[in-house]
Coordinates of C-alpha atoms and ligand atoms in Angstrom, one line a residue:
Chain Y
M135 CA -104.2 8.8 38.7
S136 CA -102.8 7.6 35.4
E137 CA -99.2 8.3 34.5
R138 CA -98.5 11.2 32.2
D139 CA -97.2 10.1 28.8
D140 CA -93.9 11.4 27.4
E141 CA -95.5 13.7 24.9
D142 CA -97.7 15.3 27.6
L143 CA -94.6 15.9 29.7
M144 CA -92.7 17.4 26.8
R145 CA -95.6 19.8 26.2
A146 CA -95.4 20.9 29.8
A147 CA -91.5 21.1 29.6
G148 CA -92.0 23.4 26.5
K149 CA -93.9 25.8 28.8
G150 CA -91.0 25.8 31.2
D151 CA -92.2 23.0 33.6
A152 CA -88.8 21.8 34.9
A153 CA -90.4 19.0 37.0
A154 CA -92.0 17.5 33.9
F155 CA -88.7 17.6 32.2
G156 CA -87.1 15.9 35.2
E157 CA -89.6 13.1 34.8
I158 CA -88.5 12.7 31.1
V159 CA -84.9 12.6 32.1
S160 CA -85.6 9.9 34.8
R161 CA -87.5 7.8 32.4
H162 CA -85.0 7.8 29.5
Q163 CA -81.5 8.5 31.0
A164 CA -80.6 4.8 31.3
W165 CA -81.1 4.1 27.6
A166 CA -79.2 7.3 26.6
W167 CA -76.4 6.5 29.1
R168 CA -75.9 2.9 27.8
V169 CA -75.7 4.0 24.2
A170 CA -73.4 6.9 25.0
W171 CA -71.1 4.7 27.1
R172 CA -71.0 1.8 24.6
F173 CA -70.3 4.3 21.8
T174 CA -67.6 6.4 23.6
G175 CA -66.1 3.8 25.9
D176 CA -65.6 6.4 28.5
A177 CA -67.9 7.3 31.5
A178 CA -67.0 11.0 31.7
E179 CA -67.5 11.5 28.0
A180 CA -70.7 9.5 28.0
E181 CA -72.0 11.7 30.9
D182 CA -71.3 14.9 29.0
L183 CA -72.8 13.5 25.9
V184 CA -76.1 12.5 27.7
Q185 CA -76.3 15.8 29.5
D186 CA -75.8 17.6 26.2
A187 CA -78.5 15.5 24.5
F188 CA -81.1 16.2 27.2
L189 CA -80.3 19.9 27.3
K190 CA -80.8 20.0 23.5
V191 CA -84.2 18.3 24.1
F192 CA -85.1 20.8 26.7
E193 CA -84.1 23.7 24.5
A194 CA -86.2 22.4 21.7
A195 CA -89.2 21.5 23.9
P196 CA -91.2 24.7 23.0
R197 CA -91.0 23.6 19.3
Y198 CA -91.5 19.9 20.0
R199 CA -94.4 18.3 18.0
A200 CA -95.4 14.8 18.7
I201 CA -95.3 13.5 15.1
A202 CA -93.5 10.4 16.4
S203 CA -93.1 8.9 19.8
F204 CA -90.8 10.8 22.2
R205 CA -88.6 7.7 22.4
T206 CA -88.0 7.9 18.6
Y207 CA -87.2 11.6 18.9
L208 CA -84.7 10.9 21.7
H209 CA -83.1 8.1 19.8
R210 CA -82.4 10.6 17.0
V211 CA -81.1 13.3 19.3
V212 CA -78.7 10.9 21.1
T213 CA -77.4 9.3 17.9
R214 CA -76.7 12.7 16.5
R215 CA -74.9 13.8 19.6
C216 CA -72.8 10.6 19.4
L217 CA -71.8 11.3 15.8
D218 CA -71.1 15.0 16.6
W219 CA -69.0 13.9 19.5
H220 CA -67.0 11.7 17.3
R221 CA -66.5 14.4 14.7
K222 CA -65.3 17.0 17.2
K223 CA -62.7 15.1 19.1
R224 CA -60.8 12.5 19.6
P225 CA -58.1 10.3 20.8
L226 CA -58.3 6.5 20.1
L227 CA -60.5 4.9 22.7
S228 CA -58.4 1.8 22.7
D229 CA -55.5 4.0 24.0
R230 CA -57.5 4.6 27.2
I231 CA -58.1 1.0 28.0
P232 CA -55.1 -0.2 29.9
E233 CA -53.2 -3.2 28.9
P234 CA -53.2 -6.0 31.5
T235 CA -50.3 -5.3 33.8
D236 CA -49.8 -8.9 34.8
P237 CA -49.4 -11.2 31.8
A238 CA -50.1 -14.3 33.9
P239 CA -50.1 -17.5 31.8
Q240 CA -53.3 -18.7 33.3
P241 CA -55.5 -15.6 33.9
D242 CA -58.5 -15.9 36.2
A243 CA -62.0 -15.3 35.0
A244 CA -62.0 -11.6 35.8
A245 CA -58.7 -11.0 33.9
Q246 CA -60.1 -13.0 31.0
L247 CA -63.2 -10.8 31.0
R248 CA -61.0 -7.6 31.1
D249 CA -59.0 -8.9 28.2
R250 CA -62.0 -9.7 26.2
E251 CA -63.5 -6.4 27.0
R252 CA -60.4 -4.7 25.8
R253 CA -60.3 -6.6 22.5
I254 CA -64.0 -5.9 21.8
R255 CA -63.5 -2.2 22.7
S256 CA -60.6 -1.9 20.4
A257 CA -62.3 -3.8 17.6
L258 CA -65.3 -1.5 17.8
D259 CA -63.1 1.5 18.0
E260 CA -61.6 0.6 14.6
L261 CA -65.0 0.9 12.9
P262 CA -66.1 4.1 11.4
A263 CA -68.4 6.0 13.7
D264 CA -71.7 5.2 11.9
Q265 CA -70.9 1.5 11.8
R266 CA -70.0 1.5 15.5
L267 CA -73.2 3.3 16.3
A268 CA -75.2 0.8 14.3
V269 CA -73.6 -2.1 16.1
V270 CA -74.4 -0.5 19.5
L271 CA -78.0 0.2 18.6
R272 CA -78.6 -3.3 17.2
Y273 CA -76.5 -5.6 19.3
Y274 CA -76.7 -3.9 22.7
E275 CA -80.1 -2.3 22.5
G276 CA -81.9 -4.6 20.1
L277 CA -83.3 -2.0 17.8
D278 CA -84.7 -3.2 14.5
A279 CA -83.8 -1.7 11.1
S280 CA -86.7 0.7 10.8
T281 CA -86.2 2.1 14.3
M282 CA -82.5 2.5 13.7
A283 CA -83.2 4.1 10.3
T284 CA -85.3 6.8 12.0
A285 CA -82.7 7.3 14.7
M286 CA -79.8 7.6 12.3
G287 CA -81.6 9.5 9.5
R288 CA -81.0 6.7 7.0
T289 CA -83.1 4.1 5.2
P290 CA -83.4 0.6 6.7
K291 CA -81.4 -0.8 3.8
A292 CA -78.6 1.6 4.5
V293 CA -78.6 0.6 8.1
E294 CA -78.3 -3.1 7.2
R295 CA -75.5 -2.2 4.8
L296 CA -73.6 -0.5 7.7
L297 CA -74.0 -3.6 9.8
A298 CA -72.9 -5.8 6.9
R299 CA -69.7 -3.8 6.5
A300 CA -69.1 -3.9 10.3
R301 CA -69.6 -7.7 10.2
K302 CA -67.2 -8.1 7.4
A303 CA -64.6 -5.9 9.1
L304 CA -64.8 -7.6 12.5
R305 CA -65.4 -11.2 11.5
P306 CA -61.7 -12.2 11.6
R307 CA -61.0 -10.5 14.9
L308 CA -64.2 -11.5 16.8
Q309 CA -64.2 -15.1 15.6
T310 CA -60.5 -15.7 16.3
H311 CA -60.5 -14.1 19.7
L312 CA -63.9 -15.0 21.0
G313 CA -65.1 -18.1 19.2
Chain B
M156 CA -80.9 -19.1 30.6
R157 CA -80.3 -22.5 29.0
C158 CA -78.2 -23.1 25.9
S159 CA -81.4 -24.0 23.9
D160 CA -83.0 -20.6 24.9
V161 CA -79.9 -18.7 23.9
R162 CA -79.7 -20.5 20.5
Q163 CA -83.3 -19.6 19.8
C164 CA -82.4 -15.9 20.1
R165 CA -79.9 -16.1 17.3
E166 CA -82.3 -14.6 14.7
T167 CA -83.5 -11.7 16.8
L168 CA -80.1 -10.9 18.0
S169 CA -79.0 -10.3 14.4
S170 CA -82.1 -8.6 13.1
G171 CA -83.2 -6.7 16.2
G172 CA -86.3 -7.0 18.3
L173 CA -84.9 -8.6 21.5
P174 CA -85.4 -6.3 24.5
P175 CA -82.1 -5.0 26.2
E176 CA -82.8 -7.2 29.3
G177 CA -83.0 -10.3 27.1
I178 CA -79.8 -9.3 25.4
R179 CA -78.0 -8.9 28.7
E180 CA -79.0 -12.4 29.7
V181 CA -77.8 -13.8 26.4
G182 CA -74.5 -11.9 26.9
S183 CA -74.0 -13.2 30.4
H184 CA -74.6 -16.8 29.1
L185 CA -72.2 -16.3 26.2
R186 CA -69.4 -15.2 28.5
T187 CA -69.4 -18.5 30.2
C188 CA -70.5 -20.9 27.5
P189 CA -67.9 -21.5 24.7
A190 CA -70.2 -23.9 22.9
C191 CA -73.0 -21.4 22.4
R192 CA -70.4 -18.7 21.6
A193 CA -69.0 -20.9 18.8
V194 CA -72.5 -21.6 17.3
L195 CA -73.7 -18.0 17.4
L196 CA -70.6 -16.3 16.2
A197 CA -70.3 -18.7 13.3
D198 CA -73.5 -17.2 12.0
D199 CA -73.0 -13.6 13.0
P200 CA -69.6 -12.6 14.4
L201 CA -71.0 -9.3 15.7
I202 CA -72.9 -11.2 18.4
G203 CA -69.4 -11.5 19.9
V204 CA -69.7 -7.9 21.1
L205 CA -72.1 -9.2 23.7
T206 CA -69.4 -11.1 25.5
A207 CA -68.0 -7.7 26.7
G208 CA -68.9 -6.9 30.3
E209 CA -72.1 -5.1 31.3
S210 CA -72.3 -1.4 30.9
P211 CA -71.9 0.4 34.2
E212 CA -75.1 1.6 36.0
T213 CA -76.3 5.1 35.0
P214 CA -74.4 7.5 37.4
A215 CA -76.8 8.4 40.2
H216 CA -75.9 12.1 39.9
L217 CA -76.5 12.4 36.2
A218 CA -80.3 13.2 36.3
L219 CA -79.7 15.6 39.2
R220 CA -76.9 17.4 37.2
I221 CA -79.2 17.8 34.2
Q222 CA -82.1 19.0 36.3
A223 CA -79.9 21.5 38.2
L224 CA -78.8 23.0 34.8
V225 CA -82.4 23.2 33.7
R226 CA -83.7 24.8 36.9
S227 CA -80.8 27.2 37.0
G228 CA -82.2 28.9 33.9
R229 CA -78.8 28.9 32.3
I230 CA -80.2 27.0 29.3
Q231 CA -81.2 29.6 26.8
E232 CA -83.7 29.1 24.1
P233 CA -81.4 29.5 21.1
L234 CA -82.0 32.4 18.8
P235 CA -84.1 31.2 15.8
V236 CA -81.9 30.3 12.9
W237 CA -83.4 30.5 9.5
D238 CA -83.6 26.9 8.6
L239 CA -84.1 27.0 4.8
W240 CA -84.4 23.2 4.4
G241 CA -86.8 22.9 7.3
W242 CA -88.9 25.7 5.9
W243 CA -89.0 24.1 2.5
R244 CA -90.1 20.7 3.9
Q245 CA -92.8 22.2 6.0
S246 CA -94.2 24.8 3.6
P247 CA -97.1 24.2 1.3
F248 CA -96.7 24.3 -2.5
P249 CA -97.9 27.9 -3.0
A250 CA -95.1 29.1 -0.7
H251 CA -92.6 27.1 -2.8
A252 CA -94.0 28.7 -6.0
A253 CA -93.8 32.2 -4.5
A254 CA -90.2 31.6 -3.4
A255 CA -89.2 30.3 -6.8
A256 CA -91.0 33.2 -8.6
T257 CA -89.2 35.7 -6.3
L258 CA -85.9 34.1 -7.0
V259 CA -86.5 34.1 -10.8
L260 CA -87.6 37.8 -10.8
G261 CA -84.6 38.8 -8.7
L262 CA -82.2 37.0 -11.1
A263 CA -83.9 38.5 -14.1
A264 CA -83.8 42.0 -12.7
G265 CA -80.1 41.6 -11.9
F266 CA -79.4 40.3 -15.4
L267 CA -81.3 43.2 -17.1
M268 CA -79.5 45.8 -15.0
G269 CA -76.2 44.3 -16.1
V270 CA -77.3 44.4 -19.8
D271 CA -78.4 48.0 -19.3
S272 CA -75.0 49.1 -17.9
D273 CA -73.3 47.8 -21.1
R274 CA -75.0 50.2 -23.3
G275 CA -73.2 53.3 -22.3
P276 CA -74.8 56.5 -21.2
G277 CA -78.3 57.2 -22.5
P278 CA -79.5 60.5 -24.0
G279 CA -80.5 61.8 -20.6
M280 CA -77.3 60.7 -18.8
V281 CA -74.7 62.6 -20.8
G282 CA -73.7 64.6 -17.7
R283 CA -73.5 61.6 -15.5
P284 CA -70.4 61.6 -13.3
A285 CA -67.6 59.2 -14.4
D286 CA -67.3 55.8 -12.8
P287 CA -65.5 56.5 -9.5
L288 CA -63.2 53.5 -10.0
A289 CA -61.9 55.0 -13.3
A290 CA -60.3 57.8 -11.2
L291 CA -58.1 55.1 -9.7
A292 CA -56.7 54.4 -13.2
L293 CA -56.1 50.8 -12.5
D294 CA -54.9 49.0 -15.6
A295 CA -56.7 45.8 -14.6
L296 CA -60.0 47.6 -14.6
A297 CA -59.3 49.3 -17.8
D298 CA -58.7 45.9 -19.4
A299 CA -62.0 44.6 -18.2
P300 CA -64.3 43.5 -21.1
A301 CA -67.2 45.8 -21.7
G302 CA -66.6 47.7 -18.5
S303 CA -69.3 46.3 -16.2
L304 CA -68.3 46.5 -12.5
T305 CA -68.8 42.8 -11.9
E306 CA -66.6 41.9 -14.8
S307 CA -64.0 44.4 -13.7
Y308 CA -63.8 42.6 -10.4
F309 CA -63.5 39.2 -12.0
S310 CA -60.7 40.5 -14.3
L311 CA -58.9 42.0 -11.3
A312 CA -59.3 38.7 -9.4
R313 CA -57.9 36.7 -12.4
Q314 CA -54.9 39.0 -12.7
T315 CA -54.3 38.8 -8.9
G316 CA -54.4 35.0 -9.2
Q317 CA -51.7 35.2 -11.9
G318 CA -49.5 37.4 -9.8
G319 CA -50.5 40.5 -11.7
I320 CA -51.4 42.8 -8.8
Ligands
ZN483 ZN1 -74.7 -22.4 26.2

């Protein structure tokens, strides 16, 4: 028996089929989770954000029309939830990443990685939310300009401008610390 | 992944199109290869974000948590909100024309009623009761130009703003 496609599952979910919706969640949660985690930098916040995004999708399922692929639709929902999350809260993420407790002169590989992680996290956190989201979608998820444009409700050119601004802002920090 | 493979990915890393699994492999190489890091970051410093660690695995309970909420029926279909912009985008041209015509007629009727109220009582309205607001004898309303109710309110608001009332 062939596997049901996402659009078919969404139609079933729209009629109240919770199992069909469960299949949708299983298929797409990893993508949503990675984006939310990279964007927020916090596992608990990312969980809430992903849960919220999928519940929005379920609520809207009766009105869902497959004018684009479900994946495209989900990209849009998740990116909107990320930006909403950013608007509604928030303490600086870099505050939540602990400083290394042992300033050893020759840190081991794990400590170096933690330090690099912290620097990157804090650099990303300094970007405006839309630029940070663009960096996450392009550099961690490999989305091209037109897919990102649909997800973010912008034009491909506007997306590239966001990335150019992020590049300009982060060039000194990333090249000095990571080069 | 070899250095040559990583360097071949330079373009697609910056412009998109490399699948996430490929990106993770490049990231893992960049974390341990300063030479590739220097080459790739010289072109595009944002590639440097890949040297951060992997994202954690999706929490095992996440899907169960979402499904439990869905099955509990606690998710309510939201009450329909009149989405004006959504309606406009999805409606055909005749609906746009009808909406515009209704709006114009409504505004015109409102305007004509305002003009009519400026003319004072007509011949058949001599016995019409006085404006109930006049009984309040508010100076602000008495000063209102031409005596229309709307203008009276604006006059009142202006005076209030100036500390008048
Ligand atoms: Zn290398």
